[in-house]
Structure formats: C-alpha cells, structure tokens
GROMACS .gro file of C-alpha atoms in nm:
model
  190
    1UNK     CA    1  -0.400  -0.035  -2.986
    2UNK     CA    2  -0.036  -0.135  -3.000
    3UNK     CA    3   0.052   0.263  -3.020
    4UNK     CA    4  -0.172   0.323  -2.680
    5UNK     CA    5  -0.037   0.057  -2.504
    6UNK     CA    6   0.324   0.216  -2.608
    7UNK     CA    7   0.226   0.549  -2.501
    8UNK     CA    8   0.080   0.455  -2.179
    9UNK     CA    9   0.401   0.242  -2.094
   10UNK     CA   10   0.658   0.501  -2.149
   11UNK     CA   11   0.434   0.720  -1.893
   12UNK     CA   12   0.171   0.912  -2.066
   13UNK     CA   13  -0.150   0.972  -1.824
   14UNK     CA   14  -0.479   0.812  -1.953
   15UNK     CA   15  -0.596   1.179  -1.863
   16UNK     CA   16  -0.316   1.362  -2.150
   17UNK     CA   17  -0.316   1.059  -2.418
   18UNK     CA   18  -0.492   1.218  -2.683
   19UNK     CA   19  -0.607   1.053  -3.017
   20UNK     CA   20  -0.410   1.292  -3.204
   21UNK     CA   21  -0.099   1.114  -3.012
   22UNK     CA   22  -0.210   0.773  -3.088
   23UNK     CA   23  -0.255   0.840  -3.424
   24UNK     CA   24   0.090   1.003  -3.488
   25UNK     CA   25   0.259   0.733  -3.332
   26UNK     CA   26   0.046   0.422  -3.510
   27UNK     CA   27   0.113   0.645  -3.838
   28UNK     CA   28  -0.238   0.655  -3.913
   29UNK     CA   29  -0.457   0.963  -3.962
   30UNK     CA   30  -0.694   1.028  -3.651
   31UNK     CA   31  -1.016   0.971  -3.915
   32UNK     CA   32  -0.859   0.576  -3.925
   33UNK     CA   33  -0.908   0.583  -3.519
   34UNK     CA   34  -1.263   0.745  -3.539
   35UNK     CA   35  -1.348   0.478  -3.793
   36UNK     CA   36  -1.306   0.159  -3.529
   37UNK     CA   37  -1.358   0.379  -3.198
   38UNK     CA   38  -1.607   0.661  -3.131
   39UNK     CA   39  -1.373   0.794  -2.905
   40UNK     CA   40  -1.048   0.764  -2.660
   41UNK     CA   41  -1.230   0.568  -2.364
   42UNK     CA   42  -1.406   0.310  -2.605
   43UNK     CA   43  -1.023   0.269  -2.734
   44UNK     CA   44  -0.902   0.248  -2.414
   45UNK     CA   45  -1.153   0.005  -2.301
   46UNK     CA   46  -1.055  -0.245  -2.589
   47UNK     CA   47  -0.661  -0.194  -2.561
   48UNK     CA   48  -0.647  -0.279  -2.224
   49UNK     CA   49  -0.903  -0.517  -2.262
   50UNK     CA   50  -0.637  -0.690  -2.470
   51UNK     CA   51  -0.362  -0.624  -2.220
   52UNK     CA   52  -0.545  -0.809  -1.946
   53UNK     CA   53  -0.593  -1.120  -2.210
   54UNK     CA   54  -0.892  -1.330  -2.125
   55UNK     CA   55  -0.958  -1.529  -1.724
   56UNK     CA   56  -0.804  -1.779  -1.607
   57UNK     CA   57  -1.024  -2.067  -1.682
   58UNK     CA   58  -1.016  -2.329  -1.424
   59UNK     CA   59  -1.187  -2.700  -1.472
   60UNK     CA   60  -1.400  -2.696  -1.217
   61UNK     CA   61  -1.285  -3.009  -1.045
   62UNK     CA   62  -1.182  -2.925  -0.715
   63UNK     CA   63  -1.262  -2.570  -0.577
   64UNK     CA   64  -0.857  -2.546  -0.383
   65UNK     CA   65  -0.750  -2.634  -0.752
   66UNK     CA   66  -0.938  -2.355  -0.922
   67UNK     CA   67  -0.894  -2.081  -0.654
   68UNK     CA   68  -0.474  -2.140  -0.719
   69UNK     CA   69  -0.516  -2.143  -1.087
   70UNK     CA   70  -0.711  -1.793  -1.044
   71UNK     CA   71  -0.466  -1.656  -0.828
   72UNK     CA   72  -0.180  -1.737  -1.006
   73UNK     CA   73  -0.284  -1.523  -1.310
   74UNK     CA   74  -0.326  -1.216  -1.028
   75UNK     CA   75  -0.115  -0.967  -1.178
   76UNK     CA   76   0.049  -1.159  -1.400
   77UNK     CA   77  -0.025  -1.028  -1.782
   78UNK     CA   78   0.049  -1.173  -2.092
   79UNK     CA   79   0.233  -0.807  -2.209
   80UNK     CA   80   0.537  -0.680  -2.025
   81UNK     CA   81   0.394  -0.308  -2.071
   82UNK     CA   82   0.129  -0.425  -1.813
   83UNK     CA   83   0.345  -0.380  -1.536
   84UNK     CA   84   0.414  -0.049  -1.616
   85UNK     CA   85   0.049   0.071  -1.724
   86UNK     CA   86  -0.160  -0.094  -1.441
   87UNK     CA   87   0.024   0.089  -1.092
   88UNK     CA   88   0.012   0.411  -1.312
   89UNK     CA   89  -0.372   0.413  -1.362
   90UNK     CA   90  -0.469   0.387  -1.014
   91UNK     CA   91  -0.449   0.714  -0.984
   92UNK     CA   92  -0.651   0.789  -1.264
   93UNK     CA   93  -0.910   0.526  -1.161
   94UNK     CA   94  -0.969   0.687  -0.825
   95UNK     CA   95  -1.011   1.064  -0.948
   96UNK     CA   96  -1.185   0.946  -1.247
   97UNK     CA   97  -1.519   0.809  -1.242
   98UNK     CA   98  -1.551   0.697  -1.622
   99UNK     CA   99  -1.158   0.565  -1.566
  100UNK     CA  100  -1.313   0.337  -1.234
  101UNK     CA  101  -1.604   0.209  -1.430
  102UNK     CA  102  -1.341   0.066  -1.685
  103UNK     CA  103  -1.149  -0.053  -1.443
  104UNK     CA  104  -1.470  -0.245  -1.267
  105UNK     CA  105  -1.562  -0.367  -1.640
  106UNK     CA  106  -1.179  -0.533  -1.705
  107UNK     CA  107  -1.165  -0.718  -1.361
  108UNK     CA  108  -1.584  -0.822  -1.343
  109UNK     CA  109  -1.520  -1.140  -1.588
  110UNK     CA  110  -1.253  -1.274  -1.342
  111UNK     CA  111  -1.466  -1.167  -1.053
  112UNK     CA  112  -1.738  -1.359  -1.199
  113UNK     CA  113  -1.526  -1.665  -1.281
  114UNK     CA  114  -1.423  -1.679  -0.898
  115UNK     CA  115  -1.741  -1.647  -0.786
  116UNK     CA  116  -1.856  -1.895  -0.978
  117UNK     CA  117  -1.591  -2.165  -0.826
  118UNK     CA  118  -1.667  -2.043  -0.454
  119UNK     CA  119  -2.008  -2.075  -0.522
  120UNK     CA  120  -1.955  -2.427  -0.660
  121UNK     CA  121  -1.721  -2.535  -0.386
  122UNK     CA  122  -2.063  -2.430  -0.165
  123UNK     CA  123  -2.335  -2.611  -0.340
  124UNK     CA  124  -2.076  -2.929  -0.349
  125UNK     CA  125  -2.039  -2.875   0.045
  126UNK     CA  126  -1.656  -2.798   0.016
  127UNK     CA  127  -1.686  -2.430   0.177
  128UNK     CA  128  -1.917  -2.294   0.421
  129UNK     CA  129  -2.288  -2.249   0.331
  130UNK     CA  130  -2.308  -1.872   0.504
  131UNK     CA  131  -1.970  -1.772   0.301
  132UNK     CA  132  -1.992  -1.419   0.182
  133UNK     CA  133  -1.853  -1.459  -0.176
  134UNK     CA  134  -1.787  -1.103  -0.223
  135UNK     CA  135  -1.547  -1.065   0.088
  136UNK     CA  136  -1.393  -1.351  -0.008
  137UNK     CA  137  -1.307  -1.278  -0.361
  138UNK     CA  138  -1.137  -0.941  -0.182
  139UNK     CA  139  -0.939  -1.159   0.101
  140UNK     CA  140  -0.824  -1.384  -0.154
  141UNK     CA  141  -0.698  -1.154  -0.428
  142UNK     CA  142  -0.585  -0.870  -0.223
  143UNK     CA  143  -0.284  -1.017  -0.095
  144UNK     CA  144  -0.112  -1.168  -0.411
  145UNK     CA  145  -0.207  -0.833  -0.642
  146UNK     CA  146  -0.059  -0.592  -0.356
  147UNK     CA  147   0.280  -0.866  -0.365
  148UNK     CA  148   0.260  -0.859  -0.732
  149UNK     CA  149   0.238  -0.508  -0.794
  150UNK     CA  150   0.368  -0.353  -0.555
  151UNK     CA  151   0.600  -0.595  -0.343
  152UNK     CA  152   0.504  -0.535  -0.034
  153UNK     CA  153   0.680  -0.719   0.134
  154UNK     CA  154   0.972  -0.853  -0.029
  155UNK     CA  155   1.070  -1.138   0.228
  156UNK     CA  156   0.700  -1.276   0.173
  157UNK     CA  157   0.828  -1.374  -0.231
  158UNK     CA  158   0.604  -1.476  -0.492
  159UNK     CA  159   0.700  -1.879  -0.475
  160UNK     CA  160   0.393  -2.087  -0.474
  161UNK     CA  161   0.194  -1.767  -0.318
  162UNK     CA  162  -0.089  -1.818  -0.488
  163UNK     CA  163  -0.078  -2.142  -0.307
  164UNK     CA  164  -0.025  -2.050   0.006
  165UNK     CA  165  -0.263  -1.770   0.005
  166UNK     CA  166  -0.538  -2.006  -0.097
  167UNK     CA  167  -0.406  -2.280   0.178
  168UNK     CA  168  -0.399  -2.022   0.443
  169UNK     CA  169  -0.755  -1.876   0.364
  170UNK     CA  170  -0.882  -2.210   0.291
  171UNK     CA  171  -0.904  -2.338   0.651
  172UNK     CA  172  -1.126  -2.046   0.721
  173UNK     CA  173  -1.381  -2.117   0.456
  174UNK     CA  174  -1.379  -2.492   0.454
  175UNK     CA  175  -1.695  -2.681   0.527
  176UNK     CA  176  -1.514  -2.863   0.757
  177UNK     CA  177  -1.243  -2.796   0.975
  178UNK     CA  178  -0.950  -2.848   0.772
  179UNK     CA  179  -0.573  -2.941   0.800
  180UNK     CA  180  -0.305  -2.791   0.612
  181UNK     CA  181  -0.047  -3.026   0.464
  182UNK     CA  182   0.253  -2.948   0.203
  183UNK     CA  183   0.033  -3.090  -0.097
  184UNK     CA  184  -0.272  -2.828   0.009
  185UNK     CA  185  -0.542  -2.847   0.230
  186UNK     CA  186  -0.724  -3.218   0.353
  187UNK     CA  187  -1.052  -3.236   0.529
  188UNK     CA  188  -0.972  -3.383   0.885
  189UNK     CA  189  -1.195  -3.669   0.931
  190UNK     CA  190  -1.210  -3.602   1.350
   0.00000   0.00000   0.00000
C-alpha cells in the first residue's frame, strides 16, 4: 500500500499504475500482491481507504459542535501524499465509473456520520423538521473542501472556516431563528 500511495503521489494515473509497478517498487513479486488483493481496484480501494484514515467522530452533544468537528477534518488527511493524490483523481473519478463508485464508497462513512448529527439536531428540535439532509451535507462541505483543495479563494483563508461555514449555514437551518455571536450561534429567545 505504502508503494501505491508513493506512486500515485509522484503523479502516476490510477488509470497507468499497474501491479507490476507496485510490485517493483514495494520489492515484492506481483504473486505477493495477488495473494492479499484480487486485483488493482480492490488494492486501491484499501490504500486509499487508509489515506483517508477513519471519520471524524463527534460526541453527539450539541449538533453546531459536531458539524465543526466534521468540517474541520474536510480535506485535511492524516498523510501528506493526500494532497497530492486526491485533486489528481478527479479526473479519473469522473471518466471512470468503477473509479466514482470508490470514490462514493471512501466519503459514504463520513456522509453517514453527518447525517446522523443533522438528523439528531432534528429529532432534538435544534434544526428544522422539513431539512433536506442530503442538500445540506453538500452546502456544508462544499465550501471548506473547494478552500481546502483547491484555494479558491485565497483572501477567504482557512482560520476557523470550518466554523464559520457552520455559523453562517447554521442560521438557515436552525429551528429557531438564530443569532450569530463570536462564540457560535445562540437561539434568540424573541
């Protein structure tokens, strides 16, 4: 896995990695590859599987809490090589339908996890009963990957964004009209 991830940082294309490559550069013979992995996508799968590292795991204590703690880990990967793997596979993903179903697999436990905490902040009466969790999951982790990733826009700066992004949207999806203040969001009582 450790010879993949190499491979794919220093440029090589999901699409022209080739077991034969992995295995020259882990020093192994291909037959030790075959014994672990049926093939180069089931590889794949696992080694970036490990790149991504598990979700963020939030306590489940207060819904503004958890959403920040989610964000923050947008983009943010416990390998260096990540930055330079992830913006390279789009490409990949988009031409490649086996490539996007890999993709969908890696991100669908931190989907999950956020859906779980907006759907908790709306059976605890914290966010709007007619929410729709999927658009929501998109609003809210949109803007901090495309900052991350790409830096769109570098005056915007990645200080507390996961913060604000979560403040901002917040209001929106609140139960309750709600107020922004420097510590986060509070419910306005009026």
């Amino acid at each position: 896995m450790e010879a993949t991830l190499d491979l794919l940082a220093e440029g090589s294309s999901i699409e022209a990695l080739s077991i034969e490559a992995i295995a020259a550069r882990a020093g192994v013979g291909k037959a030790t590859i075959y014994r672990r992995w049926p093939g180069k996508e089931a590889l794949i799968i696992d080694t970036l599987r490990t790149l991504k590292g598990p979700p963020a795991m939030p306590d489940g204590k207060d819904v503004r809490e958890d959403l920040v703690i989610l964000l923050s880990a947008v983009g943010h990967n416990p390998d260096a090589r990540a930055a330079s793997i992830f913006p390279c596979m789009m490409p990949t993903i988009q031409r490649d339908t086996s490539m996007h179903r890999l993709y969908q697999e890696i991100l669908e436990p931190r989907r999950q996890v956020m859906r779980d905490v907006l759907r908790r902040g709306i059976e605890r009466g914290e966010l709007r009963p007619d929410l729709d969790i999927e658009l929501a999951l998109a609003m809210l982790t949109a803007p901090v990957l495309l900052q991350r990733l790409l830096n769109w826009h570098p005056r915007l700066g990645d200080e507390n964004l996961s913060e604000r992004v979560v403040d901002a949207f917040f209001t929106g999806i609140a139960a309750e009209p709600a107020v922004a203040t420097n510590q986060g969001v509070t419910v306005s009582s009026d």
